[in-house]
Tab-separated table of C-alpha atoms and ligand atoms in Angstrom:
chain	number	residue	atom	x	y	z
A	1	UNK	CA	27.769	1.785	3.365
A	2	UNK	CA	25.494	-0.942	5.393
A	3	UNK	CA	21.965	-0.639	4.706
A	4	UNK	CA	18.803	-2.311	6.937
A	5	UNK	CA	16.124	-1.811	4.278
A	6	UNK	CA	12.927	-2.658	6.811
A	7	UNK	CA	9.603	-4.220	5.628
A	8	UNK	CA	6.715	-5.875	7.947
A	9	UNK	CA	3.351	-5.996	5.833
A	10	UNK	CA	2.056	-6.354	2.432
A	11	UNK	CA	2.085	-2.582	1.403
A	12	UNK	CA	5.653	-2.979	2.634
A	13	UNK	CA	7.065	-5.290	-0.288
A	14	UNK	CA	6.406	-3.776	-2.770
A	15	UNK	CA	8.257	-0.829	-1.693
A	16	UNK	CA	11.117	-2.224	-1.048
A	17	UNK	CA	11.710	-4.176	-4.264
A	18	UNK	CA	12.571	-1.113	-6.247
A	19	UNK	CA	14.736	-0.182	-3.769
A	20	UNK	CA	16.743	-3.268	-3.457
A	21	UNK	CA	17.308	-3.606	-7.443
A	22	UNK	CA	18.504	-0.390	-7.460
A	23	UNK	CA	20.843	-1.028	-4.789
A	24	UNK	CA	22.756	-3.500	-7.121
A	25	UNK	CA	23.991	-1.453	-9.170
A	26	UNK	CA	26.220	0.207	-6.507
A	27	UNK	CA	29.523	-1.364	-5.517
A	28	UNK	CA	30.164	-0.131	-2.411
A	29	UNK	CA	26.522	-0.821	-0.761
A	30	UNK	CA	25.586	-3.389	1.087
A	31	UNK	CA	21.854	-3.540	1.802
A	32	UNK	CA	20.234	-6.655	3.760
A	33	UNK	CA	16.843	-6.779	3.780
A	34	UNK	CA	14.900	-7.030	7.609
A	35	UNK	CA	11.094	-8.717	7.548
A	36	UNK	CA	9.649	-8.064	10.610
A	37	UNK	CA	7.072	-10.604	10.303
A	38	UNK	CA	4.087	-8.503	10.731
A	39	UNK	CA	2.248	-10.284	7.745
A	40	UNK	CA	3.590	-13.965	7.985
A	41	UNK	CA	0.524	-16.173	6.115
A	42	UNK	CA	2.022	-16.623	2.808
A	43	UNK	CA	-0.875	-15.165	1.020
A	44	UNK	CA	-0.120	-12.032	2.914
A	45	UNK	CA	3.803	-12.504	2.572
A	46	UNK	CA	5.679	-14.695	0.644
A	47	UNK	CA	3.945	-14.965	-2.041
A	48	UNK	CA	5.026	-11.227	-2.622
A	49	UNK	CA	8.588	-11.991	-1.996
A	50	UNK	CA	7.864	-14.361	-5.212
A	51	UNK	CA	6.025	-12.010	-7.425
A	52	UNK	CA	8.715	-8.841	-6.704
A	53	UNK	CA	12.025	-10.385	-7.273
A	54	UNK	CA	12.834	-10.605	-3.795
A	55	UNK	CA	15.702	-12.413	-2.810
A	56	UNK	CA	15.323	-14.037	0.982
A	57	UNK	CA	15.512	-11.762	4.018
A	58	UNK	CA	18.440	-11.245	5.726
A	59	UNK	CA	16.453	-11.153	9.010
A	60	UNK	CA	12.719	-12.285	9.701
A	61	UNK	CA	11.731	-11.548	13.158
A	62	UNK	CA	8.722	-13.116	13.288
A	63	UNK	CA	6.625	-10.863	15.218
A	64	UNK	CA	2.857	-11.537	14.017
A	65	UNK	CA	0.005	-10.918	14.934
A	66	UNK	CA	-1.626	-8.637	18.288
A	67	UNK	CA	-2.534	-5.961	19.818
A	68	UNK	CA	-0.572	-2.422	18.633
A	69	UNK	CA	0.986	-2.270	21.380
A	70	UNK	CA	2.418	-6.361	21.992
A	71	UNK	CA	3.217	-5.856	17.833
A	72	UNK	CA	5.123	-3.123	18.268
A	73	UNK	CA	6.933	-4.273	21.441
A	74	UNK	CA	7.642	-7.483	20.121
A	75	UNK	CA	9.041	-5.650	16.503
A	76	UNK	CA	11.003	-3.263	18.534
A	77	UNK	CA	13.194	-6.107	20.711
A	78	UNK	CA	13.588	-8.134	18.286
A	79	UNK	CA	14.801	-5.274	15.569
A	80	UNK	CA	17.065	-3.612	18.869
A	81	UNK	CA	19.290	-7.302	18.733
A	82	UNK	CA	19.547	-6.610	14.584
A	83	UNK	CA	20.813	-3.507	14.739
A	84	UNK	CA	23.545	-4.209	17.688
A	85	UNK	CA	24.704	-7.036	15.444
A	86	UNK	CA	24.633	-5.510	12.090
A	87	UNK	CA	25.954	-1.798	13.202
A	88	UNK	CA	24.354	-0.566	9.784
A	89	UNK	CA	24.703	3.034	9.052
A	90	UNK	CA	21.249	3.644	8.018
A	91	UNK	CA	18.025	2.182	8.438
A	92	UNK	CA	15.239	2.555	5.713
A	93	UNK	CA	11.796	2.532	6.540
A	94	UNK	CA	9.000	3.115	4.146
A	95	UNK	CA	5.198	3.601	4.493
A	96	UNK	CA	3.124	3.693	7.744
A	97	UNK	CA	2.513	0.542	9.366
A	98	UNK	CA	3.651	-0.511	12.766
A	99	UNK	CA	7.190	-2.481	11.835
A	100	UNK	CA	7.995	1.660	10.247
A	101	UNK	CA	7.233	3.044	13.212
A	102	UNK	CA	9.316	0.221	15.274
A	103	UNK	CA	12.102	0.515	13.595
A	104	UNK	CA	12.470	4.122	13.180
A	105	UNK	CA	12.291	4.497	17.016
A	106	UNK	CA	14.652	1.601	17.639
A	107	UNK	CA	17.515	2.650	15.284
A	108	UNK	CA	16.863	6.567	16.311
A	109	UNK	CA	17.472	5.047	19.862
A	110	UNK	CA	21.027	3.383	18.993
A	111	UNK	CA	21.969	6.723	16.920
A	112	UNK	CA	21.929	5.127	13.831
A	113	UNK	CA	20.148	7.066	10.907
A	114	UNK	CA	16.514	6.895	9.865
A	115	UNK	CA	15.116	7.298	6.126
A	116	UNK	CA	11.642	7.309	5.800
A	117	UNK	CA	10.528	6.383	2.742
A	118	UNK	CA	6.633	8.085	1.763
A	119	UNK	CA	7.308	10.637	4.709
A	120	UNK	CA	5.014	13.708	5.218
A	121	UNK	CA	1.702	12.361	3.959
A	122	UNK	CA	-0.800	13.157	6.429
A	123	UNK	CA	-4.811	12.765	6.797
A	124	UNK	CA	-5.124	14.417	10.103
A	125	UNK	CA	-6.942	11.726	11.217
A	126	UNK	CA	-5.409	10.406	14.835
A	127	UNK	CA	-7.894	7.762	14.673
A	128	UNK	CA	-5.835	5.689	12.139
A	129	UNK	CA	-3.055	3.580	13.431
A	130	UNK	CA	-1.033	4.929	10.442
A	131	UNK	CA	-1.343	8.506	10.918
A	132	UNK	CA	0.573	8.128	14.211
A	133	UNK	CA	3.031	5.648	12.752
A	134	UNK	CA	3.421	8.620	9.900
A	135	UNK	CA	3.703	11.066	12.380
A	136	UNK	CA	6.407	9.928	15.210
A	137	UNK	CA	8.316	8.431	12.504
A	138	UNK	CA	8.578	11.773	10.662
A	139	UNK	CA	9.342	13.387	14.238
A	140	UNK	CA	12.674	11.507	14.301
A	141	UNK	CA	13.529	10.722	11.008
A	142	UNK	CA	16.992	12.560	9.442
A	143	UNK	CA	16.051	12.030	5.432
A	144	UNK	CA	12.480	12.525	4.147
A	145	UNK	CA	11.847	11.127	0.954
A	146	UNK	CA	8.532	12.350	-0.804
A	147	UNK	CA	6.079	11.373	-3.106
A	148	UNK	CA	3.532	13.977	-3.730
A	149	UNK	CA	4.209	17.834	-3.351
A	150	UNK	CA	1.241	17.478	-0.110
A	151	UNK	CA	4.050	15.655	2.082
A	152	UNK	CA	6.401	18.786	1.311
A	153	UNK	CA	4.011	21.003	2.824
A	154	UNK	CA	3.127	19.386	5.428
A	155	UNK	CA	7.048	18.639	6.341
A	156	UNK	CA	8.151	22.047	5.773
A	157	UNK	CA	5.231	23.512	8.396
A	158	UNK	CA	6.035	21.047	10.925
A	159	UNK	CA	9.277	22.843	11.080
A	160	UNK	CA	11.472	20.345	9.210
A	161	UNK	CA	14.738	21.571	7.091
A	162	UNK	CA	14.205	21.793	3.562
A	163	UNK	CA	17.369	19.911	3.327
A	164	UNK	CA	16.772	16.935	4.618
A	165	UNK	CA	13.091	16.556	2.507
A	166	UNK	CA	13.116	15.303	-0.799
A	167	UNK	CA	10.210	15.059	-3.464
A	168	UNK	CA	11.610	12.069	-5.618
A	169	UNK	CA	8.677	10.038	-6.532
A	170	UNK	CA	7.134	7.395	-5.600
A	171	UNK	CA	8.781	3.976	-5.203
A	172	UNK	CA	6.157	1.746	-4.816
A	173	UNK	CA	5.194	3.445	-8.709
A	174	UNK	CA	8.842	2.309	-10.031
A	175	UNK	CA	7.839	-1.109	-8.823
A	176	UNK	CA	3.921	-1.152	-10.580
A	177	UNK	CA	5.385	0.031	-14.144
A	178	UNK	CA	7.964	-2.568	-13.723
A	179	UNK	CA	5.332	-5.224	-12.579
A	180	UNK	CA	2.834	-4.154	-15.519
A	181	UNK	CA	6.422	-5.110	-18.011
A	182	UNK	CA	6.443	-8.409	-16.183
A	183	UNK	CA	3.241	-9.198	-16.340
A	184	UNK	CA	3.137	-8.808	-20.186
A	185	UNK	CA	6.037	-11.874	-20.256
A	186	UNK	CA	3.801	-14.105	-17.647
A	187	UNK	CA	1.516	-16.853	-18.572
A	188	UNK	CA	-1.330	-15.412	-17.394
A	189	UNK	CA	-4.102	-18.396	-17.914
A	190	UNK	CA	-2.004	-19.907	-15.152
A	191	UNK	CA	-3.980	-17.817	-12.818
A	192	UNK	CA	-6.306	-18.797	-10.957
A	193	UNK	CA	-8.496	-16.001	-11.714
A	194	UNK	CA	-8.201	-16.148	-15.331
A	195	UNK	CA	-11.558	-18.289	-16.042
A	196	UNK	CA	-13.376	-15.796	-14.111
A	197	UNK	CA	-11.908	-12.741	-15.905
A	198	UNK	CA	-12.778	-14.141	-18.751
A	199	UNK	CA	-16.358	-14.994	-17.891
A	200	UNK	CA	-17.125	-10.972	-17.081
A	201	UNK	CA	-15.529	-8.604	-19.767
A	202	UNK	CA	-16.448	-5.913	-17.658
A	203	UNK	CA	-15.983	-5.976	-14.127
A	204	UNK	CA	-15.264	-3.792	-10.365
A	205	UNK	CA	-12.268	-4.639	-7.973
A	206	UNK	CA	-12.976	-4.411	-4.778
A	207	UNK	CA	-10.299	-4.556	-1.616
A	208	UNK	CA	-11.264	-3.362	2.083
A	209	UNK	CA	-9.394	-3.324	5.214
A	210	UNK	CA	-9.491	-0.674	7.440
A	211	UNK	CA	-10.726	-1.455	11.074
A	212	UNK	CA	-12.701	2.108	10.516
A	213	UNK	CA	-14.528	0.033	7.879
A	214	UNK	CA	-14.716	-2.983	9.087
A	215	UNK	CA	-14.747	-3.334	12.627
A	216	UNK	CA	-18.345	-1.859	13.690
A	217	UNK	CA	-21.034	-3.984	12.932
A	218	UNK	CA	-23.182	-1.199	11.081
A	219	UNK	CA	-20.698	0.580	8.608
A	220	UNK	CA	-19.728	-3.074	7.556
A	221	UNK	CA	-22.987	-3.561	6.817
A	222	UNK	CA	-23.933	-0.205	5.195
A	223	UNK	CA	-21.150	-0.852	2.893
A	224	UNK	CA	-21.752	-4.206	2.132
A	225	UNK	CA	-25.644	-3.054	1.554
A	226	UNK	CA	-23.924	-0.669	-1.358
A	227	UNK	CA	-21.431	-3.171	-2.642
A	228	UNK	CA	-24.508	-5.824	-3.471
A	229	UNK	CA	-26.650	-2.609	-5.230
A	230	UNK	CA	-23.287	-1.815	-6.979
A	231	UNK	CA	-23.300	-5.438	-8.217
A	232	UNK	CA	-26.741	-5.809	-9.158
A	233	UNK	CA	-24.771	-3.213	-12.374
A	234	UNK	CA	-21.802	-5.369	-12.548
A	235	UNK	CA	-20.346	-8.008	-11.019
A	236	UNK	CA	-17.382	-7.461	-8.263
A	237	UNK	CA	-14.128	-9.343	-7.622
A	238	UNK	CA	-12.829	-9.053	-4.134
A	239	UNK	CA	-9.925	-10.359	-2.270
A	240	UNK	CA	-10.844	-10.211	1.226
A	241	UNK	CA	-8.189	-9.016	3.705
A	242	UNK	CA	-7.802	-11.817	6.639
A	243	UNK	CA	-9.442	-9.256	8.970
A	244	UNK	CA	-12.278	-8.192	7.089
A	245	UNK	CA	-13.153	-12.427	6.503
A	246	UNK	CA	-13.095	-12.620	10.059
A	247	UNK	CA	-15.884	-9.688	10.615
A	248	UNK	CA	-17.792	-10.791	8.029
A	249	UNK	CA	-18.465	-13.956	9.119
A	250	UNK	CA	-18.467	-12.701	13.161
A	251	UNK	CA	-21.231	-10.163	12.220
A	252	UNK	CA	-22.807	-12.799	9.889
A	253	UNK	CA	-23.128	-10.235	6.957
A	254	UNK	CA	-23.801	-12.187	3.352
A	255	UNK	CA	-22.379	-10.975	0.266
A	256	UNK	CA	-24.522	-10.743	-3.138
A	257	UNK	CA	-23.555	-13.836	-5.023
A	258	UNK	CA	-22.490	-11.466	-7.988
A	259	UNK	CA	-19.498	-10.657	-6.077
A	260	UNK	CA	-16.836	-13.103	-5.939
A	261	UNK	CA	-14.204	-13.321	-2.890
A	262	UNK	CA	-11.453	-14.917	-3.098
A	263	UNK	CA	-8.407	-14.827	-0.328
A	264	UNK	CA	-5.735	-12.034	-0.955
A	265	UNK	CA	-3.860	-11.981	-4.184
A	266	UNK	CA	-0.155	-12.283	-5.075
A	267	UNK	CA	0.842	-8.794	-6.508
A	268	UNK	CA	1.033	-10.075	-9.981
A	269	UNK	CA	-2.533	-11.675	-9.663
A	270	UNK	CA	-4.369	-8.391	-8.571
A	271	UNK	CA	-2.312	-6.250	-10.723
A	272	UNK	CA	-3.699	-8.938	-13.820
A	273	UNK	CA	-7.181	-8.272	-12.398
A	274	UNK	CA	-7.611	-4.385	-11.061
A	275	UNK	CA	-5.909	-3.296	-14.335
A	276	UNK	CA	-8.371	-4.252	-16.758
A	277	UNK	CA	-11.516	-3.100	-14.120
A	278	UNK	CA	-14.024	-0.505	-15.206
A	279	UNK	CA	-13.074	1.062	-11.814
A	280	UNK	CA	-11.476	-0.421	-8.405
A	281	UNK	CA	-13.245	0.204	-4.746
A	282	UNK	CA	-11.163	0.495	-1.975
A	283	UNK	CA	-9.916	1.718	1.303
A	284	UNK	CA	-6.177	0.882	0.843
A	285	UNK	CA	-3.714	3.420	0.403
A	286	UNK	CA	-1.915	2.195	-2.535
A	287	UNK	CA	-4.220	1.225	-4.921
A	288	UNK	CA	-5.126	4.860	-4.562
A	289	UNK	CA	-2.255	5.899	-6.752
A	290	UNK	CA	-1.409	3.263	-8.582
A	291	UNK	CA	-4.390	3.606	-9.752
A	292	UNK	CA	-4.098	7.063	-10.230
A	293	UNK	CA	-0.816	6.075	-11.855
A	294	UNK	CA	-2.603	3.853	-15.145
A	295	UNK	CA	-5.536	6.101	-14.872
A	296	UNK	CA	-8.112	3.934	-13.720
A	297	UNK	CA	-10.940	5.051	-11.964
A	298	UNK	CA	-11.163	4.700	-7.686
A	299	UNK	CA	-14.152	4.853	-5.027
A	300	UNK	CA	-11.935	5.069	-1.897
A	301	UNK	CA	-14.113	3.813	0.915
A	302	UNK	CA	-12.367	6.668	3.341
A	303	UNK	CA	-13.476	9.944	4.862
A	304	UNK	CA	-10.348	11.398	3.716
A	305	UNK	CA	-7.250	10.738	2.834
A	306	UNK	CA	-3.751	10.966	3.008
A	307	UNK	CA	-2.496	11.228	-0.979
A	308	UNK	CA	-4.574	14.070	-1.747
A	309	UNK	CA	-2.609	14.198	-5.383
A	310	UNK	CA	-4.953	11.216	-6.288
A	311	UNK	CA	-7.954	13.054	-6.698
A	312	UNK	CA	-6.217	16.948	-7.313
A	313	UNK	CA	-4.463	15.353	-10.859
A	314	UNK	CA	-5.592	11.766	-10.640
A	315	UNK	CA	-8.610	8.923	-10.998
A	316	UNK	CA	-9.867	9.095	-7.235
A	317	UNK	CA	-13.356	9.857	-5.734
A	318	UNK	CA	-13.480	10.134	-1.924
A	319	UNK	CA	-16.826	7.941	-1.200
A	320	UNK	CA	-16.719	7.811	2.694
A	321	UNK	CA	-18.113	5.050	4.670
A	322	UNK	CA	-21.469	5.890	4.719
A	323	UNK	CA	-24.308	4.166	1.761
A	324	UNK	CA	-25.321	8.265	1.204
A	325	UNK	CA	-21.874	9.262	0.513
A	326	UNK	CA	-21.231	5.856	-1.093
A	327	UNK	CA	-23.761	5.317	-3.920
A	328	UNK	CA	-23.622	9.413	-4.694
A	329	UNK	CA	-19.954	8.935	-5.738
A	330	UNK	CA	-20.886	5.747	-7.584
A	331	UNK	CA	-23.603	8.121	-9.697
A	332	UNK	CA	-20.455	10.344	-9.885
A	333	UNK	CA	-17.957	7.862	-10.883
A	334	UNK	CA	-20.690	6.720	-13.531
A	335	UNK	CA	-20.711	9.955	-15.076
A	336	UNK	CA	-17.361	11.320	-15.056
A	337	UNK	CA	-15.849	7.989	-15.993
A	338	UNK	CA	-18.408	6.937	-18.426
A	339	UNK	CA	-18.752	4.302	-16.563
A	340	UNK	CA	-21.976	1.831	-18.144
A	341	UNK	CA	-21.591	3.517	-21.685
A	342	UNK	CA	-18.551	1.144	-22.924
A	343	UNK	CA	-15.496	3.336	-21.821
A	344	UNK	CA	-12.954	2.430	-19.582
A	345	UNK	CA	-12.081	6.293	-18.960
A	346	UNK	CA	-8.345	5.209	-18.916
A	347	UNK	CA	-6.278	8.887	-18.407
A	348	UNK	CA	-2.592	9.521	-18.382
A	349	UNK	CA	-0.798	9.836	-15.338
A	350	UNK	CA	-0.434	13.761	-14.594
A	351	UNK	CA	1.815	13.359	-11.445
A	352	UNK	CA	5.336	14.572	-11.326
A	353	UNK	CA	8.001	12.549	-10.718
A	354	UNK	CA	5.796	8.992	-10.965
A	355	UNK	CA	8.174	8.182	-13.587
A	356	UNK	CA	9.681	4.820	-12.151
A	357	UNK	CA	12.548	6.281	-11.000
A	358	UNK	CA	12.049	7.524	-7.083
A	359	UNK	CA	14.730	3.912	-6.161
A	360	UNK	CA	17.476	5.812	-8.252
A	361	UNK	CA	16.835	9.015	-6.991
A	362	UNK	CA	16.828	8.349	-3.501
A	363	UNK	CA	20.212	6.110	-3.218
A	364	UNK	CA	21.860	9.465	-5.237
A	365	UNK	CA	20.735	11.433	-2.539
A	366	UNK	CA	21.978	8.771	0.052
A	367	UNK	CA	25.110	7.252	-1.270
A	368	UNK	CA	28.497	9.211	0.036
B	401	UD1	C1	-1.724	-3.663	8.423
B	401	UD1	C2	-1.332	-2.183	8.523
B	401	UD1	C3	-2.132	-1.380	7.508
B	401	UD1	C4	-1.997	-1.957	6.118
B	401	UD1	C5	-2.412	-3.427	6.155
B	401	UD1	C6	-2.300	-4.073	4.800
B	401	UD1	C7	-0.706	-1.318	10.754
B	401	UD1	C8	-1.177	-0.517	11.894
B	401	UD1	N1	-1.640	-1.639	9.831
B	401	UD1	O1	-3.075	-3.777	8.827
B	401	UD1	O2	-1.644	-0.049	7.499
B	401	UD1	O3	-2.817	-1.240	5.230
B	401	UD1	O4	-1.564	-4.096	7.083
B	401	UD1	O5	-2.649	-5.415	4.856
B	401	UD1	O6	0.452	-1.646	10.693
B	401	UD1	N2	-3.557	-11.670	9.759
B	401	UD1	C9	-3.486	-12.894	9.168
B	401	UD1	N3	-2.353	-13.174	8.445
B	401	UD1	C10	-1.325	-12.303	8.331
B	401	UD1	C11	-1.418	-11.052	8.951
B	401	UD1	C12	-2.560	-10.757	9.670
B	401	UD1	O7	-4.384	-13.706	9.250
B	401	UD1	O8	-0.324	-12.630	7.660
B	401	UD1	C13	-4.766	-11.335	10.552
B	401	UD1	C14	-4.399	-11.022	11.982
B	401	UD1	O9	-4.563	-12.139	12.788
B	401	UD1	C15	-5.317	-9.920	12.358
B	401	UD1	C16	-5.696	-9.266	11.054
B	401	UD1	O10	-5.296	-10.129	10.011
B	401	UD1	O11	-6.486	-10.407	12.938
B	401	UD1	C17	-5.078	-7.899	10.910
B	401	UD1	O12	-3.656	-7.952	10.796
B	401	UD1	P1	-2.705	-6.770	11.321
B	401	UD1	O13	-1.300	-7.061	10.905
B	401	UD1	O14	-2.985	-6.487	12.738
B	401	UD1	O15	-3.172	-5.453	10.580
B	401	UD1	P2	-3.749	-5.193	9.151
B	401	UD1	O16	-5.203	-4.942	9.297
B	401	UD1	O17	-3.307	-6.217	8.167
C-alpha cells in the first residue's frame, strides 16, 4: 500500500511524526511524506523536522505564503502533479489548515482515498479559516479518525456512517509523551532559553496567533493591556508567531518588559519551557490538549472552541478575547489552580484513548 502522508504548517509536524514511525514497522507500506510548504522559515519548519525524527520529505512544494485563496491554489496544483506521479492509494491529511483542505479536495478529485486525521471537531464558528478547512474536508473524506468523543457526535449528525468514523486517540498526544521521553535524554542547558528558565522558578507561557486575535487593532491591544497586568504577578515567556510580530509592531503596541518574546520555538524548546509553567495562555489549538494531556493549567484566548474535552475532563478555561472575560478567568485560574499559593495544580490526564497509541491504531484500521 502507497501512502501520501500530507503536512503544510507547524501544527502539522507534529502529527505526522507518530504516524510515520509507526509506519515502519509494516512491511508492506510505503509511506512518503508531502510538505506543502505552507510554513517554510525554518523556525516555523525545519527546525521541527529536527526535533520529531523526521526523515526529509519526499515532496516539498513550496507554496508559502498569501492570501487563502493564492495558498490554496498554489497547494492544490502543485499537490494535483504529486499525486498523478505517485498514484498512491491513500492520502492522509491531518488537522485543519489550508494544505488539509488542499489536499483532501485534490486527491478526492483524482479518486484516490482521503483520511482525515482529527476529523469532526467543530467550533461552529465560520469565521475561522479552520472551521471550513474542518468542514469540506470532512464532507469528502472516506476514513474519519477521532480524537475526542465531541468529533463522533458531530460526524454521526452530519449524516456520516458509523463505519467509516473512528475514535482512536489523538496522534499529535503519541508524539508529546514520546517528546517529554526525549526530552529527559537531551542536554537541556544547550537551550537557549535555559538561563532564563532558570532566572524565574515560576513562570506563564504565552503563544498567540489567531487573526481573530491579532489582526484588529483594539482586541490586540485589550489583550496585550491584560497580558502586562498578568505580568505585573509573574513574569511571561512568549514566542511570538511571525504574524502576530508583524501586528505588533504595525499597530505599535509595547509589551511590559516582564514578558520576554522570543521568535517561535523548536518543539523540544517549548515543550522544555510550557511544561514546567504555572499555567500556559494561548489561542492555539494544540497546546489546548496537550496541555490538558500533563495536566497543566490553560487560559485559551478564544470565544470557543473546537476540543471541548479540554475543559469537560481537562486543564482549560475559555478566557475570550475581551480584558472582562480575560482577567475574570485569570481570578478563576488563580483559584481553581492554586495558582500564587506554591502549587503547580498538575492533574492526571482523564481522556480516553490519549494513551500514545492513536499512530498504531489508525494504520490497523487502514492496513489491508
Ligand atoms: C496557519 C494555520 C493555522 C495554524 C497556524 C500555526 C491556516 C488557515 N492557518 O496560520 O490554523 O494554527 O498556521 O502556525 O492554514 N509566515 C512566516 N514564515 C512562515 C510562515 C508564515 O513569516 O514560515 C508569515 C506569513 O508571511 C504570514 C503569517 O506568517 O504573514 C501567517 O502565515 P500563514 O501561513 O498565512 O498562517 P498562520 O497564521 O501561520
Amino acid at each position: 500500500m502507497k501512502v501520501l502522508l500530507v503536512a503544510g504548517a507547524r501544527p502539522n509536524f507534529m502529527k505526522i511524526a507518530p504516524l510515520y514511525r509507526a509506519a515502519q514497522v509494516h512491511e508492506n507500506l510505503e509511506c512518503l511524506i508531502v510538505h506543502t510548504g505552507q510554513h517554510y522559515d525554518y523556525a516555523m519548519s525545519q527546525t521541527f523536522f529536527d526535533d520529531l525524527e523526521l526523515p526529509e520529505p519526499a515532496h516539498f512544494l513550496e507554496a508559502g505564503s498569501g492570501s487563502h485563496a493564492e495558498q490554496t491554489a498554489r497547494v492544490m496544483v502543485a499537490f494535483e502533479k504529486v499525486c498523478i506521479k505517485e498514484e498512491p492509494d491513500l492520502v492522509i491529511v491531518v488537522g485543519d489548515v489550508n494544505s488539509t483542505l488542499a489536499c483532501s479536495i485534490v486527491a478526492k478529485k483524482l479518486l484516490i482515498k482521503v483520511a482525515h486525521i482529527e476529523a469532526g471537531l467543530r467550533s461552529f464558528d465560520l469565521t475561522m479559516p479552520e472551521e471550513i478547512n474542518r468542514m469540506v474536508t470532512d464532507s469528502i473524506s472516506d476514513y474519519f479518525f477521532v480524537t475526542e468523543s465531541s468529533g463522533l457526535e458531530n460526524l454521526l449528525r452530519e449524516g456520516k456512517s458509523e463505519e467509516a468514523v473512528f475514535l482512536v486517540g489523538h496522534v499529535m498526544i503519541d508524539n508529546l509523551l514520546h517528546q517529554v521521553e526525549k526530552l529527559k535524554e537531551c542536554d537541556t542547558s544547550a537551550f537557549a532559553v535555559a538561563e532564563l528558565k532558570s532566572k524565574h522558578p515560576q513562570y506563564f507561557f504565552m503563544t498567540m496567533h489567531r487573526p481573530a486575535n491579532v489582526d484588529d487593532p483594539e482586541t490586540l491591544n485589550g489583550i496585550v493591556d491584560c497580558l502586562n497586568r498578568i505580568a505585573e504577578d509573574y513574569p511571561i515567556f512568549f514566542p511570538v508567531h511571525p504574524r502576530t510580530a508583524k501586528m505588533l509592531k504595525q499597530f505599535k503596541i509595547k509589551l511590559s518588559d516582564n514578558i520576554s518574546c522570543f521568535g517561535p520555538l523548536g518543539f523540544r524548546e517549548s515543550l522544555y519551557l510550557w511544561r514546567d509553567a504555572i499555567a500556559v495562555l494561548t489561542d492555539s489549538g494544540g497546546l489546548q490538549e496537550e496541555t490538558t494531556a500533563l495536566g497543566i493549567p490553560c487560559l485559551t484566548l478564544r470565544e470557543n472552541t473546537e476540543r471541548p474535552i479540554t475543559i469537560e475532563l481537562g486543564t482549560n478555561i475559555l478566557a475570550g478575547n475581551q480584558p472582562e472575560g480575560i482577567m475574570k478567568a485569570y481570578a478563576q485560574l488563580s483559584e481553581s489552580f492554586a495558582v500564587g499559593e506554591g502549587s503547580t495544580g498538575r492533574r492526571e490526564c482523564k481522556v480516553p484513548k490519549w494513551d500514545g497509541r492513536a499512530a498504531e491504531r489508525i494504520w490497523q484500521i487502514l492496513l489491508p
